[in-house]
């Protein structure tokens, strides 16, 4: 399936993909939308990343996604790249899948027999492999906004702006009535075969007011079983995970409406 082509064309160029046929789905204009139904924000699979970048609905309701989208490639990339294409590609370092994981997004896929929904936690089936059947097409992504007054932060480290992130971190914090952290979400990207939700680190934050709990959560993220390659060793990714998580937590806390 050819949507924006920002991943597929590069894979064809590097001889990583050998499809017998390409099916251009850009004519399916009904799959390009951003809709707020009050309880959730729905983004169509063919929505351009550039449309997400300039959407007031996204800025108001999904600030984590609004911040992360600015790290996706360059302006030319976002002009053509689609939200659904990034999710189906499932590159471990991609920003949109990390945000979807952090926000517990729900993916809708369809075939001739109907539609079904897949929780983002169940969507990755392996390295760059979504849990979709060969005859299914991703159609909709549902994001449930966090409550008003929550804090957020998306940070990543790459060699150059626009390059794939070596490590990224997405953080969400929601305060309780007493001012302590009532809910937390931490997702690391670039460290493994896909985005990783750090539930153990999240648990360390609930009921706290930051400081020592932030140090403990960042340290827990630094212990992740990170991948290693010819460019970046695992220990370097672990260190980045710890440092970026600590910074993101501070930023998210500073954005909580008091």
Coordinates of C-alpha atoms in Angstrom, one line a residue:
X1 CA 0.0 0.0 0.0
X2 CA 1.4 3.4 -1.0
X3 CA 0.3 6.3 1.0
X4 CA 2.9 9.1 1.6
X5 CA 5.8 6.9 0.4
X6 CA 8.2 8.4 2.9
X7 CA 9.1 5.0 4.2
X8 CA 8.3 2.7 1.4
X9 CA 10.2 4.5 -1.3
X10 CA 13.3 4.6 0.8
X11 CA 13.0 0.9 1.4
X12 CA 12.6 0.2 -2.3
X13 CA 15.6 2.4 -3.0
X14 CA 17.8 0.5 -0.5
X15 CA 16.5 -2.9 -1.7
X16 CA 14.9 -3.7 1.6
X17 CA 11.4 -4.2 0.1
X18 CA 10.5 -6.2 -3.0
X19 CA 6.7 -5.9 -3.6
X20 CA 5.2 -7.4 -6.7
X21 CA 2.6 -4.6 -6.8
X22 CA 2.1 -1.1 -5.4
X23 CA -1.5 0.0 -4.6
X24 CA -1.7 3.8 -4.5
X25 CA -4.4 4.7 -1.9
X26 CA -4.1 8.5 -2.1
X27 CA -7.5 8.6 -3.8
X28 CA -9.2 7.6 -0.5
X29 CA -9.7 11.1 0.6
X30 CA -12.3 10.0 3.2
X31 CA -9.3 8.6 5.2
X32 CA -7.8 12.1 5.7
X33 CA -9.3 13.8 8.7
X34 CA -8.9 15.0 12.3
X35 CA -12.1 14.8 14.3
X36 CA -12.9 15.6 17.9
X37 CA -16.0 13.8 19.2
X38 CA -15.7 15.2 22.7
X39 CA -14.4 12.1 24.3
X40 CA -11.6 11.2 21.8
X41 CA -9.7 12.6 18.8
X42 CA -9.8 10.5 15.7
X43 CA -7.2 10.8 13.0
X44 CA -7.6 9.2 9.6
X45 CA -4.8 7.0 8.3
X46 CA -4.2 9.2 5.3
X47 CA -3.9 12.4 7.3
X48 CA -0.7 14.2 6.4
X49 CA 1.7 14.8 9.2
X50 CA 1.8 18.4 8.1
X51 CA -2.0 18.7 8.8
X52 CA -1.4 17.3 12.3
X53 CA 1.4 19.9 12.8
X54 CA -1.0 22.8 12.1
X55 CA -4.2 21.4 13.7
X56 CA -5.6 23.4 16.5
X57 CA -7.5 20.4 17.7
X58 CA -4.2 18.5 18.1
X59 CA -2.5 21.5 19.9
X60 CA -5.4 21.8 22.3
X61 CA -6.3 18.2 23.0
X62 CA -3.1 16.2 22.1
X63 CA -0.2 18.5 23.0
X64 CA 2.2 15.5 23.3
X65 CA 1.5 14.6 19.6
X66 CA 1.8 18.3 18.7
X67 CA 5.3 18.5 20.2
X68 CA 6.4 15.1 18.8
X69 CA 5.3 15.8 15.2
X70 CA 7.9 18.6 14.9
X71 CA 10.6 16.0 15.3
X72 CA 9.3 13.9 12.3
X73 CA 11.8 14.3 9.5
X74 CA 11.7 17.7 7.7
X75 CA 8.9 19.9 6.3
X76 CA 9.1 18.0 3.0
X77 CA 8.7 14.7 4.8
X78 CA 5.7 15.9 6.8
X79 CA 4.1 17.3 3.7
X80 CA 3.7 13.8 2.2
X81 CA 4.1 11.4 5.2
X82 CA 0.9 10.1 6.7
X83 CA 0.0 9.2 10.3
X84 CA -1.2 5.7 9.2
X85 CA 1.9 5.1 7.2
X86 CA 4.2 5.8 10.1
X87 CA 2.2 3.4 12.3
X88 CA 2.2 0.7 9.7
X89 CA 6.0 1.1 9.2
X90 CA 6.5 0.8 13.0
X91 CA 10.1 2.0 12.8
X92 CA 11.5 1.6 16.4
X93 CA 12.7 5.2 16.3
X94 CA 9.5 6.8 14.8
X95 CA 7.8 9.5 16.8
X96 CA 4.1 8.8 16.0
X97 CA 4.1 5.1 17.2
X98 CA 5.8 6.2 20.5
X99 CA 3.1 8.8 21.1
X100 CA 0.4 6.3 20.2
X101 CA 1.9 3.9 22.8
X102 CA 2.2 6.6 25.4
X103 CA -1.5 7.6 25.0
X104 CA -2.9 4.1 24.7
X105 CA -4.3 4.8 21.2
X106 CA -6.7 2.4 19.6
X107 CA -6.1 1.4 15.9
X108 CA -9.0 0.5 13.6
X109 CA -8.2 -1.8 10.6
X110 CA -10.6 -2.9 7.9
X111 CA -11.1 -5.5 5.2
X112 CA -14.0 -6.7 3.1
X113 CA -15.5 -8.5 6.0
X114 CA -15.6 -5.4 8.3
X115 CA -13.5 -3.6 10.9
X116 CA -11.8 -4.5 14.1
X117 CA -9.9 -2.5 16.7
X118 CA -6.4 -3.1 18.0
X119 CA -5.0 -1.6 21.2
X120 CA -1.7 0.1 20.5
X121 CA -0.1 -2.2 23.1
X122 CA -1.0 -5.2 20.9
X123 CA -0.3 -3.5 17.6
X124 CA 3.4 -4.3 17.3
X125 CA 3.9 -8.0 16.3
X126 CA 7.6 -7.8 15.9
X127 CA 10.3 -5.6 14.4
X128 CA 8.6 -3.2 11.9
X129 CA 5.7 -5.6 11.8
X130 CA 2.2 -4.6 12.8
X131 CA -0.4 -7.2 13.9
X132 CA -2.5 -6.8 10.8
X133 CA -3.6 -9.4 8.4
X134 CA -2.4 -9.2 4.7
X135 CA -5.9 -8.2 3.6
X136 CA -6.4 -5.4 6.2
X137 CA -5.9 -1.7 5.8
X138 CA -5.4 0.7 8.7
X139 CA -8.2 3.3 8.6
X140 CA -8.4 5.2 11.9
X141 CA -6.4 6.1 15.0
X142 CA -8.2 7.0 18.2
X143 CA -6.5 9.1 20.8
X144 CA -8.1 9.7 24.2
X145 CA -6.9 13.1 25.5
X146 CA -5.5 13.3 29.0
X147 CA -7.5 15.5 31.4
X148 CA -7.0 19.3 31.2
X149 CA -4.1 20.5 33.3
X150 CA -1.9 17.5 32.7
X151 CA 1.8 17.8 31.8
X152 CA 3.6 16.4 28.8
X153 CA 7.0 16.3 27.2
X154 CA 8.5 14.6 24.1
X155 CA 12.3 14.6 23.8
X156 CA 14.7 12.8 21.5
X157 CA 18.3 12.7 20.6
X158 CA 19.5 12.3 17.0
X159 CA 22.8 13.1 15.2
X160 CA 21.0 15.9 13.3
X161 CA 17.5 17.3 13.4
X162 CA 15.3 15.2 11.2
X163 CA 17.4 12.0 11.5
X164 CA 15.9 9.0 13.2
X165 CA 16.2 9.3 16.9
X166 CA 18.8 7.2 18.7
X167 CA 16.5 7.4 21.8
X168 CA 13.3 9.2 22.4
X169 CA 11.0 9.6 25.4
X170 CA 7.4 10.5 25.7
X171 CA 6.1 11.5 29.1
X172 CA 2.6 12.3 30.4
X173 CA 1.8 13.3 34.0
X174 CA -1.6 14.0 35.6
X175 CA -2.0 15.5 39.0
X176 CA -4.3 14.4 41.8
X177 CA -6.5 16.5 44.0
X178 CA -3.7 16.8 46.6
X179 CA -1.1 17.9 44.0
X180 CA 0.8 14.6 43.8
X181 CA 1.1 12.6 40.6
X182 CA -2.0 10.5 40.1
X183 CA -1.3 9.1 36.7
X184 CA 1.9 8.7 34.7
X185 CA 3.0 7.4 31.3
X186 CA 6.5 6.9 30.0
X187 CA 7.4 5.5 26.6
X188 CA 10.9 5.0 25.2
X189 CA 11.6 4.8 21.4
X190 CA 14.7 3.7 19.6
X191 CA 15.8 1.3 22.3
X192 CA 14.3 -1.9 21.0
X193 CA 12.2 -3.5 18.3
X194 CA 9.4 -1.0 18.9
X195 CA 8.2 1.7 21.4
X196 CA 8.4 0.4 24.9
X197 CA 6.0 1.4 27.7
X198 CA 7.9 1.7 31.0
X199 CA 5.2 0.6 33.4
X200 CA 7.6 -0.1 36.3
X201 CA 9.0 3.4 36.1
X202 CA 5.5 4.8 35.9
X203 CA 4.5 3.0 39.1
X204 CA 7.3 4.7 40.9
X205 CA 5.8 8.1 40.1
X206 CA 2.2 7.6 41.2
X207 CA 1.6 9.3 44.6
X208 CA 4.9 11.3 44.4
X209 CA 5.6 14.9 43.9
X210 CA 8.8 14.4 41.8
X211 CA 12.4 14.8 42.9
X212 CA 13.5 11.5 44.3
X213 CA 10.8 9.6 42.4
X214 CA 11.9 11.2 39.2
X215 CA 15.5 10.0 39.8
X216 CA 14.2 6.5 40.5
X217 CA 12.0 6.4 37.4
X218 CA 14.8 7.7 35.2
X219 CA 17.2 5.1 36.7
X220 CA 14.7 2.4 35.9
X221 CA 14.5 3.6 32.3
X222 CA 18.2 3.5 32.1
X223 CA 18.2 -0.2 32.9
X224 CA 16.2 -1.1 29.8
X225 CA 17.5 -4.0 27.7
X226 CA 18.5 -1.7 24.9
X227 CA 19.5 -2.7 21.4
X228 CA 23.0 -2.3 20.0
X229 CA 24.2 -1.8 16.4
X230 CA 27.3 -0.8 14.5
X231 CA 26.7 2.9 15.3
X232 CA 25.4 3.0 18.8
X233 CA 26.2 0.5 21.7
X234 CA 23.5 -0.6 24.1
X235 CA 25.1 1.2 27.1
X236 CA 24.9 4.5 25.2
X237 CA 21.1 4.1 24.6
X238 CA 20.6 3.2 28.2
X239 CA 22.4 6.4 29.3
X240 CA 20.4 8.5 26.9
X241 CA 17.2 6.8 28.2
X242 CA 18.0 7.8 31.8
X243 CA 19.1 11.4 31.0
X244 CA 16.2 12.1 28.6
X245 CA 13.6 10.6 30.9
X246 CA 14.8 12.8 33.8
X247 CA 14.6 15.9 31.6
X248 CA 11.2 15.0 30.2
X249 CA 9.8 14.5 33.6
X250 CA 10.9 17.9 34.8
X251 CA 9.4 19.5 31.7
X252 CA 6.1 17.7 32.1
X253 CA 5.9 18.6 35.7
X254 CA 6.5 22.3 34.9
X255 CA 3.6 22.2 32.4
X256 CA 1.0 20.9 34.9
X257 CA -1.6 23.5 35.6
X258 CA -1.5 24.4 39.2

